[in-house]
PDB file of C-alpha atoms in Angstrom:
ATOM      1  CA  MET D   1     194.600 -10.559 -69.955  1.00 93.00           C
ATOM      2  CA  ARG D   2     191.740 -12.200 -68.108  1.00 95.00           C
ATOM      3  CA  GLU D   3     190.228 -10.406 -65.125  1.00 97.00           C
ATOM      4  CA  ASN D   4     190.409 -12.111 -61.729  1.00 98.00           C
ATOM      5  CA  THR D   5     186.688 -12.175 -60.963  1.00 98.00           C
ATOM      6  CA  VAL D   6     187.216 -13.422 -57.408  1.00 99.00           C
ATOM      7  CA  LYS D   7     189.495 -10.497 -56.597  1.00 99.00           C
ATOM      8  CA  ARG D   8     187.080  -8.019 -58.180  1.00 98.00           C
ATOM      9  CA  ARG D   9     184.133  -9.425 -56.228  1.00 99.00           C
ATOM     10  CA  LEU D  10     186.068  -9.244 -52.973  1.00 99.00           C
ATOM     11  CA  GLN D  11     187.039  -5.645 -53.726  1.00 98.00           C
ATOM     12  CA  ALA D  12     183.338  -4.928 -54.262  1.00 98.00           C
ATOM     13  CA  GLY D  13     182.500  -6.305 -50.809  1.00 98.00           C
ATOM     14  CA  GLU D  14     181.032  -9.607 -51.968  1.00 99.00           C
ATOM     15  CA  THR D  15     181.504 -13.077 -50.474  1.00 99.00           C
ATOM     16  CA  VAL D  16     183.116 -15.892 -52.465  1.00 99.00           C
ATOM     17  CA  VAL D  17     183.137 -19.604 -51.669  1.00 99.00           C
ATOM     18  CA  GLY D  18     185.482 -22.361 -52.721  1.00 99.00           C
ATOM     19  CA  THR D  19     186.849 -25.718 -51.694  1.00 99.00           C
ATOM     20  CA  TRP D  20     190.131 -27.465 -50.949  1.00 98.00           C
ATOM     21  CA  MET D  21     192.293 -29.891 -52.928  1.00 98.00           C
ATOM     22  CA  ASN D  22     194.752 -32.116 -51.037  1.00 98.00           C
ATOM     23  CA  LEU D  23     194.910 -34.915 -53.605  1.00 98.00           C
ATOM     24  CA  ALA D  24     197.292 -34.641 -56.558  1.00 98.00           C
ATOM     25  CA  GLU D  25     194.632 -35.300 -59.173  1.00 97.00           C
ATOM     26  CA  PRO D  26     193.961 -32.871 -62.064  1.00 98.00           C
ATOM     27  CA  LEU D  27     190.768 -34.676 -63.107  1.00 98.00           C
ATOM     28  CA  ALA D  28     189.314 -34.292 -59.611  1.00 98.00           C
ATOM     29  CA  ALA D  29     190.294 -30.613 -59.608  1.00 99.00           C
ATOM     30  CA  GLY D  30     188.445 -30.083 -62.865  1.00 99.00           C
ATOM     31  CA  LEU D  31     185.391 -31.982 -61.628  1.00 98.00           C
ATOM     32  CA  LEU D  32     185.149 -29.901 -58.462  1.00 98.00           C
ATOM     33  CA  ALA D  33     185.643 -26.687 -60.432  1.00 99.00           C
ATOM     34  CA  SER D  34     182.830 -27.690 -62.802  1.00 99.00           C
ATOM     35  CA  HIS D  35     180.347 -27.673 -59.907  1.00 98.00           C
ATOM     36  CA  GLY D  36     180.378 -23.879 -59.779  1.00 99.00           C
ATOM     37  CA  TRP D  37     182.723 -23.021 -56.921  1.00 99.00           C
ATOM     38  CA  ASP D  38     184.160 -19.507 -57.175  1.00 99.00           C
ATOM     39  CA  TRP D  39     187.674 -20.783 -56.442  1.00 99.00           C
ATOM     40  CA  ILE D  40     189.566 -24.014 -55.830  1.00 99.00           C
ATOM     41  CA  LEU D  41     192.573 -24.074 -53.502  1.00 99.00           C
ATOM     42  CA  ILE D  42     195.425 -26.462 -54.318  1.00 99.00           C
ATOM     43  CA  ASP D  43     197.243 -27.213 -51.077  1.00 99.00           C
ATOM     44  CA  MET D  44     200.999 -27.594 -51.466  1.00 98.00           C
ATOM     45  CA  GLU D  45     201.658 -27.068 -47.759  1.00 98.00           C
ATOM     46  CA  HIS D  46     199.840 -30.115 -46.366  1.00 97.00           C
ATOM     47  CA  GLY D  47     198.869 -31.939 -49.553  1.00 97.00           C
ATOM     48  CA  PRO D  48     201.380 -34.317 -51.215  1.00 96.00           C
ATOM     49  CA  ILE D  49     201.150 -32.428 -54.514  1.00 98.00           C
ATOM     50  CA  PRO D  50     204.244 -32.207 -56.759  1.00 97.00           C
ATOM     51  CA  LEU D  51     204.769 -29.042 -58.780  1.00 96.00           C
ATOM     52  CA  ALA D  52     203.954 -30.672 -62.132  1.00 96.00           C
ATOM     53  CA  ASP D  53     200.659 -32.003 -60.772  1.00 98.00           C
ATOM     54  CA  ALA D  54     199.826 -28.605 -59.297  1.00 98.00           C
ATOM     55  CA  ALA D  55     200.412 -27.032 -62.714  1.00 97.00           C
ATOM     56  CA  ALA D  56     198.044 -29.531 -64.336  1.00 98.00           C
ATOM     57  CA  MET D  57     195.458 -28.880 -61.618  1.00 99.00           C
ATOM     58  CA  VAL D  58     195.645 -25.126 -62.224  1.00 98.00           C
ATOM     59  CA  THR D  59     194.990 -25.754 -65.921  1.00 98.00           C
ATOM     60  CA  ALA D  60     192.055 -28.055 -65.131  1.00 98.00           C
ATOM     61  CA  VAL D  61     190.473 -25.497 -62.803  1.00 99.00           C
ATOM     62  CA  ARG D  62     190.892 -22.666 -65.307  1.00 98.00           C
ATOM     63  CA  ALA D  63     189.272 -24.801 -68.021  1.00 97.00           C
ATOM     64  CA  GLN D  64     186.069 -24.626 -65.953  1.00 98.00           C
ATOM     65  CA  ASN D  65     186.230 -20.813 -65.589  1.00 98.00           C
ATOM     66  CA  CYS D  66     187.062 -21.187 -61.909  1.00 99.00           C
ATOM     67  CA  VAL D  67     189.854 -19.300 -60.117  1.00 99.00           C
ATOM     68  CA  PRO D  68     192.829 -21.475 -59.047  1.00 99.00           C
ATOM     69  CA  VAL D  69     194.488 -20.495 -55.776  1.00 99.00           C
ATOM     70  CA  VAL D  70     197.590 -22.343 -54.570  1.00 99.00           C
ATOM     71  CA  ARG D  71     198.820 -22.514 -50.999  1.00 99.00           C
ATOM     72  CA  ALA D  72     202.604 -22.316 -50.990  1.00 99.00           C
ATOM     73  CA  ALA D  73     204.519 -24.722 -48.793  1.00 98.00           C
ATOM     74  CA  TRP D  74     206.142 -21.888 -46.831  1.00 97.00           C
ATOM     75  CA  ASN D  75     206.776 -18.145 -46.730  1.00 98.00           C
ATOM     76  CA  GLU D  76     209.915 -18.502 -48.798  1.00 98.00           C
ATOM     77  CA  SER D  77     210.919 -16.946 -52.101  1.00 97.00           C
ATOM     78  CA  ALA D  78     211.315 -20.085 -54.209  1.00 96.00           C
ATOM     79  CA  GLN D  79     208.078 -21.609 -52.894  1.00 97.00           C
ATOM     80  CA  ILE D  80     205.984 -18.523 -53.649  1.00 98.00           C
ATOM     81  CA  GLN D  81     207.524 -17.664 -57.010  1.00 96.00           C
ATOM     82  CA  ARG D  82     207.254 -21.225 -58.333  1.00 95.00           C
ATOM     83  CA  VAL D  83     203.563 -21.301 -57.408  1.00 96.00           C
ATOM     84  CA  LEU D  84     202.981 -18.098 -59.362  1.00 97.00           C
ATOM     85  CA  ASP D  85     205.133 -19.200 -62.288  1.00 96.00           C
ATOM     86  CA  LEU D  86     202.942 -22.274 -62.760  1.00 94.00           C
ATOM     87  CA  GLY D  87     200.012 -19.920 -63.359  1.00 96.00           C
ATOM     88  CA  ALA D  88     198.119 -19.592 -60.081  1.00 98.00           C
ATOM     89  CA  TRP D  89     195.578 -16.769 -60.005  1.00 99.00           C
ATOM     90  CA  GLY D  90     196.000 -16.485 -56.264  1.00 99.00           C
ATOM     91  CA  VAL D  91     198.586 -17.523 -53.706  1.00 99.00           C
ATOM     92  CA  MET D  92     198.052 -18.249 -50.019  1.00 99.00           C
ATOM     93  CA  VAL D  93     201.107 -17.939 -47.778  1.00 99.00           C
ATOM     94  CA  PRO D  94     201.097 -19.836 -44.449  1.00 98.00           C
ATOM     95  CA  VAL D  95     202.299 -18.901 -40.961  1.00 96.00           C
ATOM     96  CA  ILE D  96     202.290 -15.103 -41.042  1.00 99.00           C
ATOM     97  CA  ASN D  97     202.751 -13.853 -37.479  1.00 99.00           C
ATOM     98  CA  THR D  98     203.934 -10.273 -37.986  1.00 99.00           C
ATOM     99  CA  ALA D  99     203.798  -7.403 -40.442  1.00 99.00           C
ATOM    100  CA  GLU D 100     207.406  -8.181 -41.348  1.00 99.00           C
ATOM    101  CA  ASP D 101     206.354 -11.728 -42.327  1.00 99.00           C
ATOM    102  CA  ALA D 102     203.641 -10.182 -44.505  1.00 99.00           C
ATOM    103  CA  ARG D 103     206.101  -7.798 -46.149  1.00 99.00           C
ATOM    104  CA  ARG D 104     208.329 -10.763 -46.972  1.00 99.00           C
ATOM    105  CA  ALA D 105     205.399 -12.462 -48.719  1.00 99.00           C
ATOM    106  CA  VAL D 106     204.673  -9.301 -50.719  1.00 99.00           C
ATOM    107  CA  ARG D 107     208.321  -9.029 -51.715  1.00 99.00           C
ATOM    108  CA  ASP D 108     208.240 -12.505 -53.253  1.00 98.00           C
ATOM    109  CA  ALA D 109     204.721 -12.421 -54.729  1.00 98.00           C
ATOM    110  CA  ARG D 110     204.680  -8.975 -56.359  1.00 98.00           C
ATOM    111  CA  PHE D 111     206.687  -7.615 -59.262  1.00 98.00           C
ATOM    112  CA  PRO D 112     208.610  -4.319 -58.837  1.00 97.00           C
ATOM    113  CA  PRO D 113     208.030  -1.680 -57.691  1.00 96.00           C
ATOM    114  CA  LEU D 114     205.777  -3.297 -55.062  1.00 98.00           C
ATOM    115  CA  GLY D 115     207.962  -6.380 -54.602  1.00 98.00           C
ATOM    116  CA  GLU D 116     210.973  -8.223 -55.956  1.00 98.00           C
ATOM    117  CA  ARG D 117     209.401 -11.142 -57.792  1.00 97.00           C
ATOM    118  CA  SER D 118     211.579 -12.470 -60.603  1.00 95.00           C
ATOM    119  CA  ARG D 119     210.073 -12.749 -64.094  1.00 90.00           C
ATOM    120  CA  GLY D 120     210.653 -15.925 -66.060  1.00 83.00           C
ATOM    121  CA  GLY D 121     208.944 -18.779 -67.855  1.00 76.00           C
ATOM    122  CA  VAL D 122     205.883 -18.755 -70.086  1.00 82.00           C
ATOM    123  CA  ARG D 123     203.292 -20.828 -68.279  1.00 90.00           C
ATOM    124  CA  ALA D 124     201.956 -18.050 -66.054  1.00 94.00           C
ATOM    125  CA  ASN D 125     200.864 -15.779 -68.889  1.00 91.00           C
ATOM    126  CA  LEU D 126     199.273 -18.736 -70.716  1.00 92.00           C
ATOM    127  CA  THR D 127     196.848 -19.445 -67.856  1.00 93.00           C
ATOM    128  CA  TRP D 128     195.810 -15.785 -68.018  1.00 94.00           C
ATOM    129  CA  ASP D 129     195.376 -15.917 -71.824  1.00 94.00           C
ATOM    130  CA  THR D 130     197.861 -13.128 -72.440  1.00 95.00           C
ATOM    131  CA  ASP D 131     201.408 -12.347 -73.563  1.00 94.00           C
ATOM    132  CA  PRO D 132     204.441 -12.102 -71.250  1.00 93.00           C
ATOM    133  CA  GLY D 133     204.603  -8.308 -71.393  1.00 93.00           C
ATOM    134  CA  THR D 134     200.976  -7.785 -70.433  1.00 95.00           C
ATOM    135  CA  TYR D 135     201.274 -10.362 -67.675  1.00 96.00           C
ATOM    136  CA  SER D 136     204.284  -8.555 -66.225  1.00 94.00           C
ATOM    137  CA  ARG D 137     202.421  -5.237 -66.248  1.00 96.00           C
ATOM    138  CA  ARG D 138     199.142  -6.480 -64.778  1.00 97.00           C
ATOM    139  CA  ALA D 139     200.038  -9.397 -62.498  1.00 98.00           C
ATOM    140  CA  ASN D 140     200.230  -7.227 -59.378  1.00 98.00           C
ATOM    141  CA  GLU D 141     196.742  -5.931 -60.113  1.00 98.00           C
ATOM    142  CA  GLU D 142     195.133  -9.299 -60.835  1.00 98.00           C
ATOM    143  CA  ILE D 143     196.834 -11.890 -58.598  1.00 99.00           C
ATOM    144  CA  LEU D 144     195.178 -12.460 -55.226  1.00 99.00           C
ATOM    145  CA  LEU D 145     197.581 -12.563 -52.258  1.00 99.00           C
ATOM    146  CA  LEU D 146     196.300 -13.992 -48.992  1.00 99.00           C
ATOM    147  CA  VAL D 147     198.383 -14.499 -45.869  1.00 99.00           C
ATOM    148  CA  GLN D 148     197.474 -16.880 -43.080  1.00 99.00           C
ATOM    149  CA  VAL D 149     196.648 -15.916 -39.513  1.00 98.00           C
ATOM    150  CA  GLU D 150     197.200 -19.122 -37.551  1.00 97.00           C
ATOM    151  CA  THR D 151     198.396 -18.221 -34.052  1.00 98.00           C
ATOM    152  CA  GLU D 152     197.350 -16.013 -31.169  1.00 97.00           C
ATOM    153  CA  GLU D 153     200.409 -13.887 -31.948  1.00 98.00           C
ATOM    154  CA  SER D 154     199.225 -13.328 -35.511  1.00 98.00           C
ATOM    155  CA  VAL D 155     195.740 -12.346 -34.324  1.00 99.00           C
ATOM    156  CA  SER D 156     197.290  -9.772 -31.989  1.00 99.00           C
ATOM    157  CA  ASN D 157     199.145  -8.343 -35.009  1.00 99.00           C
ATOM    158  CA  VAL D 158     196.364  -8.719 -37.563  1.00 99.00           C
ATOM    159  CA  ALA D 159     195.700  -4.981 -38.009  1.00 99.00           C
ATOM    160  CA  GLU D 160     199.369  -4.369 -38.813  1.00 99.00           C
ATOM    161  CA  ILE D 161     199.428  -7.376 -41.160  1.00 99.00           C
ATOM    162  CA  LEU D 162     196.378  -6.096 -43.034  1.00 99.00           C
ATOM    163  CA  ALA D 163     197.985  -2.656 -43.346  1.00 99.00           C
ATOM    164  CA  VAL D 164     200.867  -4.038 -45.422  1.00 99.00           C
ATOM    165  CA  ASP D 165     200.618  -2.758 -48.999  1.00 98.00           C
ATOM    166  CA  GLY D 166     200.176  -5.628 -51.444  1.00 99.00           C
ATOM    167  CA  ILE D 167     198.237  -7.907 -49.092  1.00 99.00           C
ATOM    168  CA  ASP D 168     194.669  -8.443 -50.312  1.00 99.00           C
ATOM    169  CA  GLY D 169     193.344 -10.291 -47.275  1.00 99.00           C
ATOM    170  CA  VAL D 170     194.025 -12.669 -44.409  1.00 99.00           C
ATOM    171  CA  PHE D 171     192.979 -16.287 -44.029  1.00 99.00           C
ATOM    172  CA  VAL D 172     192.478 -17.951 -40.654  1.00 98.00           C
ATOM    173  CA  GLY D 173     193.925 -21.412 -40.114  1.00 96.00           C
ATOM    174  CA  PRO D 174     191.253 -22.562 -37.635  1.00 95.00           C
ATOM    175  CA  ASN D 175     192.996 -25.754 -36.553  1.00 94.00           C
ATOM    176  CA  ASP D 176     196.390 -24.194 -35.877  1.00 96.00           C
ATOM    177  CA  LEU D 177     194.791 -21.195 -34.186  1.00 96.00           C
ATOM    178  CA  ALA D 178     193.069 -23.573 -31.768  1.00 95.00           C
ATOM    179  CA  PHE D 179     196.284 -25.503 -31.191  1.00 94.00           C
ATOM    180  CA  SER D 180     198.146 -22.257 -30.434  1.00 94.00           C
ATOM    181  CA  GLY D 181     195.781 -21.893 -27.474  1.00 92.00           C
ATOM    182  CA  GLY D 182     196.385 -25.474 -26.398  1.00 92.00           C
ATOM    183  CA  LYS D 183     193.119 -27.016 -27.594  1.00 90.00           C
ATOM    184  CA  PRO D 184     192.022 -29.125 -30.598  1.00 87.00           C
ATOM    185  CA  TRP D 185     189.710 -27.334 -33.007  1.00 80.00           C
ATOM    186  CA  PRO D 186     186.586 -29.539 -32.592  1.00 78.00           C
ATOM    187  CA  ASP D 187     186.543 -28.597 -28.904  1.00 82.00           C
ATOM    188  CA  VAL D 188     186.489 -24.840 -29.433  1.00 88.00           C
ATOM    189  CA  TRP D 189     184.233 -23.933 -32.382  1.00 84.00           C
ATOM    190  CA  GLN D 190     181.229 -22.129 -30.853  1.00 83.00           C
ATOM    191  CA  LYS D 191     182.141 -23.701 -27.486  1.00 90.00           C
ATOM    192  CA  ASP D 192     185.139 -21.673 -26.292  1.00 92.00           C
ATOM    193  CA  ASP D 193     184.475 -17.956 -25.836  1.00 94.00           C
ATOM    194  CA  ALA D 194     188.150 -17.002 -25.977  1.00 94.00           C
ATOM    195  CA  TYR D 195     188.634 -18.818 -29.278  1.00 95.00           C
ATOM    196  CA  MET D 196     185.506 -17.334 -30.831  1.00 95.00           C
ATOM    197  CA  ALA D 197     186.698 -13.881 -29.752  1.00 97.00           C
ATOM    198  CA  LEU D 198     189.857 -14.464 -31.806  1.00 97.00           C
ATOM    199  CA  ILE D 199     187.743 -15.540 -34.792  1.00 97.00           C
ATOM    200  CA  ASP D 200     185.644 -12.382 -34.524  1.00 98.00           C
ATOM    201  CA  ALA D 201     188.692 -10.164 -34.002  1.00 99.00           C
ATOM    202  CA  VAL D 202     190.133 -11.190 -37.365  1.00 99.00           C
ATOM    203  CA  ALA D 203     186.865 -10.592 -39.235  1.00 99.00           C
ATOM    204  CA  ASN D 204     186.394  -7.210 -37.561  1.00 99.00           C
ATOM    205  CA  ALA D 205     189.961  -6.116 -38.290  1.00 99.00           C
ATOM    206  CA  ALA D 206     189.580  -7.037 -41.943  1.00 99.00           C
ATOM    207  CA  LYS D 207     186.338  -5.098 -42.218  1.00 98.00           C
ATOM    208  CA  SER D 208     187.914  -2.043 -40.588  1.00 99.00           C
ATOM    209  CA  SER D 209     190.876  -2.208 -42.976  1.00 99.00           C
ATOM    210  CA  GLY D 210     188.711  -2.378 -46.094  1.00 98.00           C
ATOM    211  CA  LYS D 211     190.172  -5.781 -46.916  1.00 99.00           C
ATOM    212  CA  PHE D 212     188.732  -9.254 -46.334  1.00 99.00           C
ATOM    213  CA  ALA D 213     189.079 -12.244 -44.051  1.00 99.00           C
ATOM    214  CA  GLY D 214     188.830 -15.873 -45.097  1.00 99.00           C
ATOM    215  CA  ILE D 215     188.523 -19.160 -43.248  1.00 99.00           C
ATOM    216  CA  LEU D 216     188.009 -22.876 -43.922  1.00 97.00           C
ATOM    217  CA  ALA D 217     184.752 -24.529 -42.818  1.00 96.00           C
ATOM    218  CA  ARG D 218     184.323 -28.246 -42.287  1.00 92.00           C
ATOM    219  CA  ASP D 219     180.883 -28.295 -43.902  1.00 94.00           C
ATOM    220  CA  ALA D 220     178.153 -26.123 -45.399  1.00 96.00           C
ATOM    221  CA  VAL D 221     176.471 -25.412 -42.058  1.00 96.00           C
ATOM    222  CA  GLN D 222     179.693 -24.148 -40.541  1.00 95.00           C
ATOM    223  CA  ALA D 223     180.378 -22.108 -43.683  1.00 98.00           C
ATOM    224  CA  THR D 224     177.103 -20.219 -43.264  1.00 98.00           C
ATOM    225  CA  GLN D 225     178.036 -19.506 -39.639  1.00 96.00           C
ATOM    226  CA  MET D 226     181.374 -18.082 -40.719  1.00 97.00           C
ATOM    227  CA  ILE D 227     179.778 -15.907 -43.383  1.00 99.00           C
ATOM    228  CA  ALA D 228     177.391 -14.577 -40.718  1.00 98.00           C
ATOM    229  CA  ARG D 229     180.434 -13.655 -38.601  1.00 98.00           C
ATOM    230  CA  GLY D 230     181.846 -11.521 -41.418  1.00 99.00           C
ATOM    231  CA  TYR D 231     184.099 -13.885 -43.365  1.00 99.00           C
ATOM    232  CA  ARG D 232     184.031 -13.273 -47.131  1.00 99.00           C
ATOM    233  CA  PHE D 233     186.494 -15.814 -48.584  1.00 99.00           C
ATOM    234  CA  VAL D 234     185.108 -19.082 -47.259  1.00 99.00           C
ATOM    235  CA  GLY D 235     186.336 -22.584 -47.974  1.00 99.00           C
ATOM    236  CA  VAL D 236     183.873 -25.459 -47.619  1.00 98.00           C
ATOM    237  CA  GLY D 237     185.156 -28.978 -47.013  1.00 97.00           C
ATOM    238  CA  GLY D 238     187.514 -30.490 -49.547  1.00 98.00           C
ATOM    239  CA  ASP D 239     188.220 -33.319 -51.950  1.00 98.00           C
ATOM    240  CA  ALA D 240     189.086 -35.960 -49.343  1.00 96.00           C
ATOM    241  CA  ALA D 241     186.086 -35.041 -47.174  1.00 96.00           C
ATOM    242  CA  PHE D 242     183.681 -35.148 -50.131  1.00 97.00           C
ATOM    243  CA  LEU D 243     185.101 -38.475 -51.313  1.00 97.00           C
ATOM    244  CA  THR D 244     184.841 -39.968 -47.835  1.00 97.00           C
ATOM    245  CA  ALA D 245     181.305 -38.728 -47.203  1.00 96.00           C
ATOM    246  CA  GLY D 246     179.977 -39.811 -50.599  1.00 96.00           C
ATOM    247  CA  SER D 247     181.542 -43.252 -50.398  1.00 97.00           C
ATOM    248  CA  LYS D 248     180.494 -43.879 -46.800  1.00 97.00           C
ATOM    249  CA  ASN D 249     176.930 -42.651 -47.300  1.00 97.00           C
ATOM    250  CA  ALA D 250     176.441 -44.884 -50.347  1.00 97.00           C
ATOM    251  CA  LEU D 251     177.892 -47.894 -48.560  1.00 97.00           C
ATOM    252  CA  ASP D 252     175.763 -47.298 -45.459  1.00 97.00           C
ATOM    253  CA  VAL D 253     172.583 -47.304 -47.567  1.00 97.00           C
ATOM    254  CA  VAL D 254     173.539 -50.507 -49.366  1.00 97.00           C
ATOM    255  CA  ARG D 255     174.613 -52.268 -46.159  1.00 96.00           C
ATOM    256  CA  ALA D 256     171.339 -51.336 -44.498  1.00 96.00           C
ATOM    257  CA  ALA D 257     169.411 -52.726 -47.475  1.00 96.00           C
ATOM    258  CA  GLN D 258     171.391 -55.972 -47.350  1.00 95.00           C
ATOM    259  CA  LYS D 259     170.216 -56.573 -43.808  1.00 91.00           C
ATOM    260  CA  THR D 260     166.586 -56.573 -44.949  1.00 91.00           C
ATOM    261  CA  VAL D 261     167.079 -59.148 -47.708  1.00 82.00           C
TER     262      VAL D 261
END
């Protein structure tokens, strides 16, 4: 069975960087993975991505020796288990406010004795290049389980969430965390002391627990700021943002040249 290099690097205290997929497009997933990102996240919570497309995207990412992580639509058994059955190497579970929420995610994402995940299908072991028996024995060890800290309540409980056995790390939802305090995210990043204190509290709690904290950055500059604040699983931009920026920048150059002709 393949080794989850992202999980091993995080366990060794390293920082890993990846990017986000909201578009249901396996070719685009493979192209992004080919650029050298450590991981690609396939977003089934906010992205309009059907299960069959997500499965194809996982395959495309793995073909580039990149780690596919899938965000489940909700902290619910069928959502989490279907994500793992399609072969994800990591699963992100949204809206975790308490340790009990985290234990529920572990129950559905981990095989016994750690959890109650059901075993079925053949696709999962194929993406790990192994047989069903080996997959069943080693999945708990290799699959990355992240839970999302997205509210002020969840930040207040983050130490207890991190203490749940089976959780590898926490991932801040920066937009929803800002909204939980009544403000849009662009107005608070490095501008609102109370918000930045929440950001730092999560990173510090993760470091104290021996686990890791992750977060999504809008761009490369912001990603470096987050790494400096102690975040070790850092997302940078995403497919729609890259497509928009590349298209707009090219068009702006051409339009400017047209004006000189």
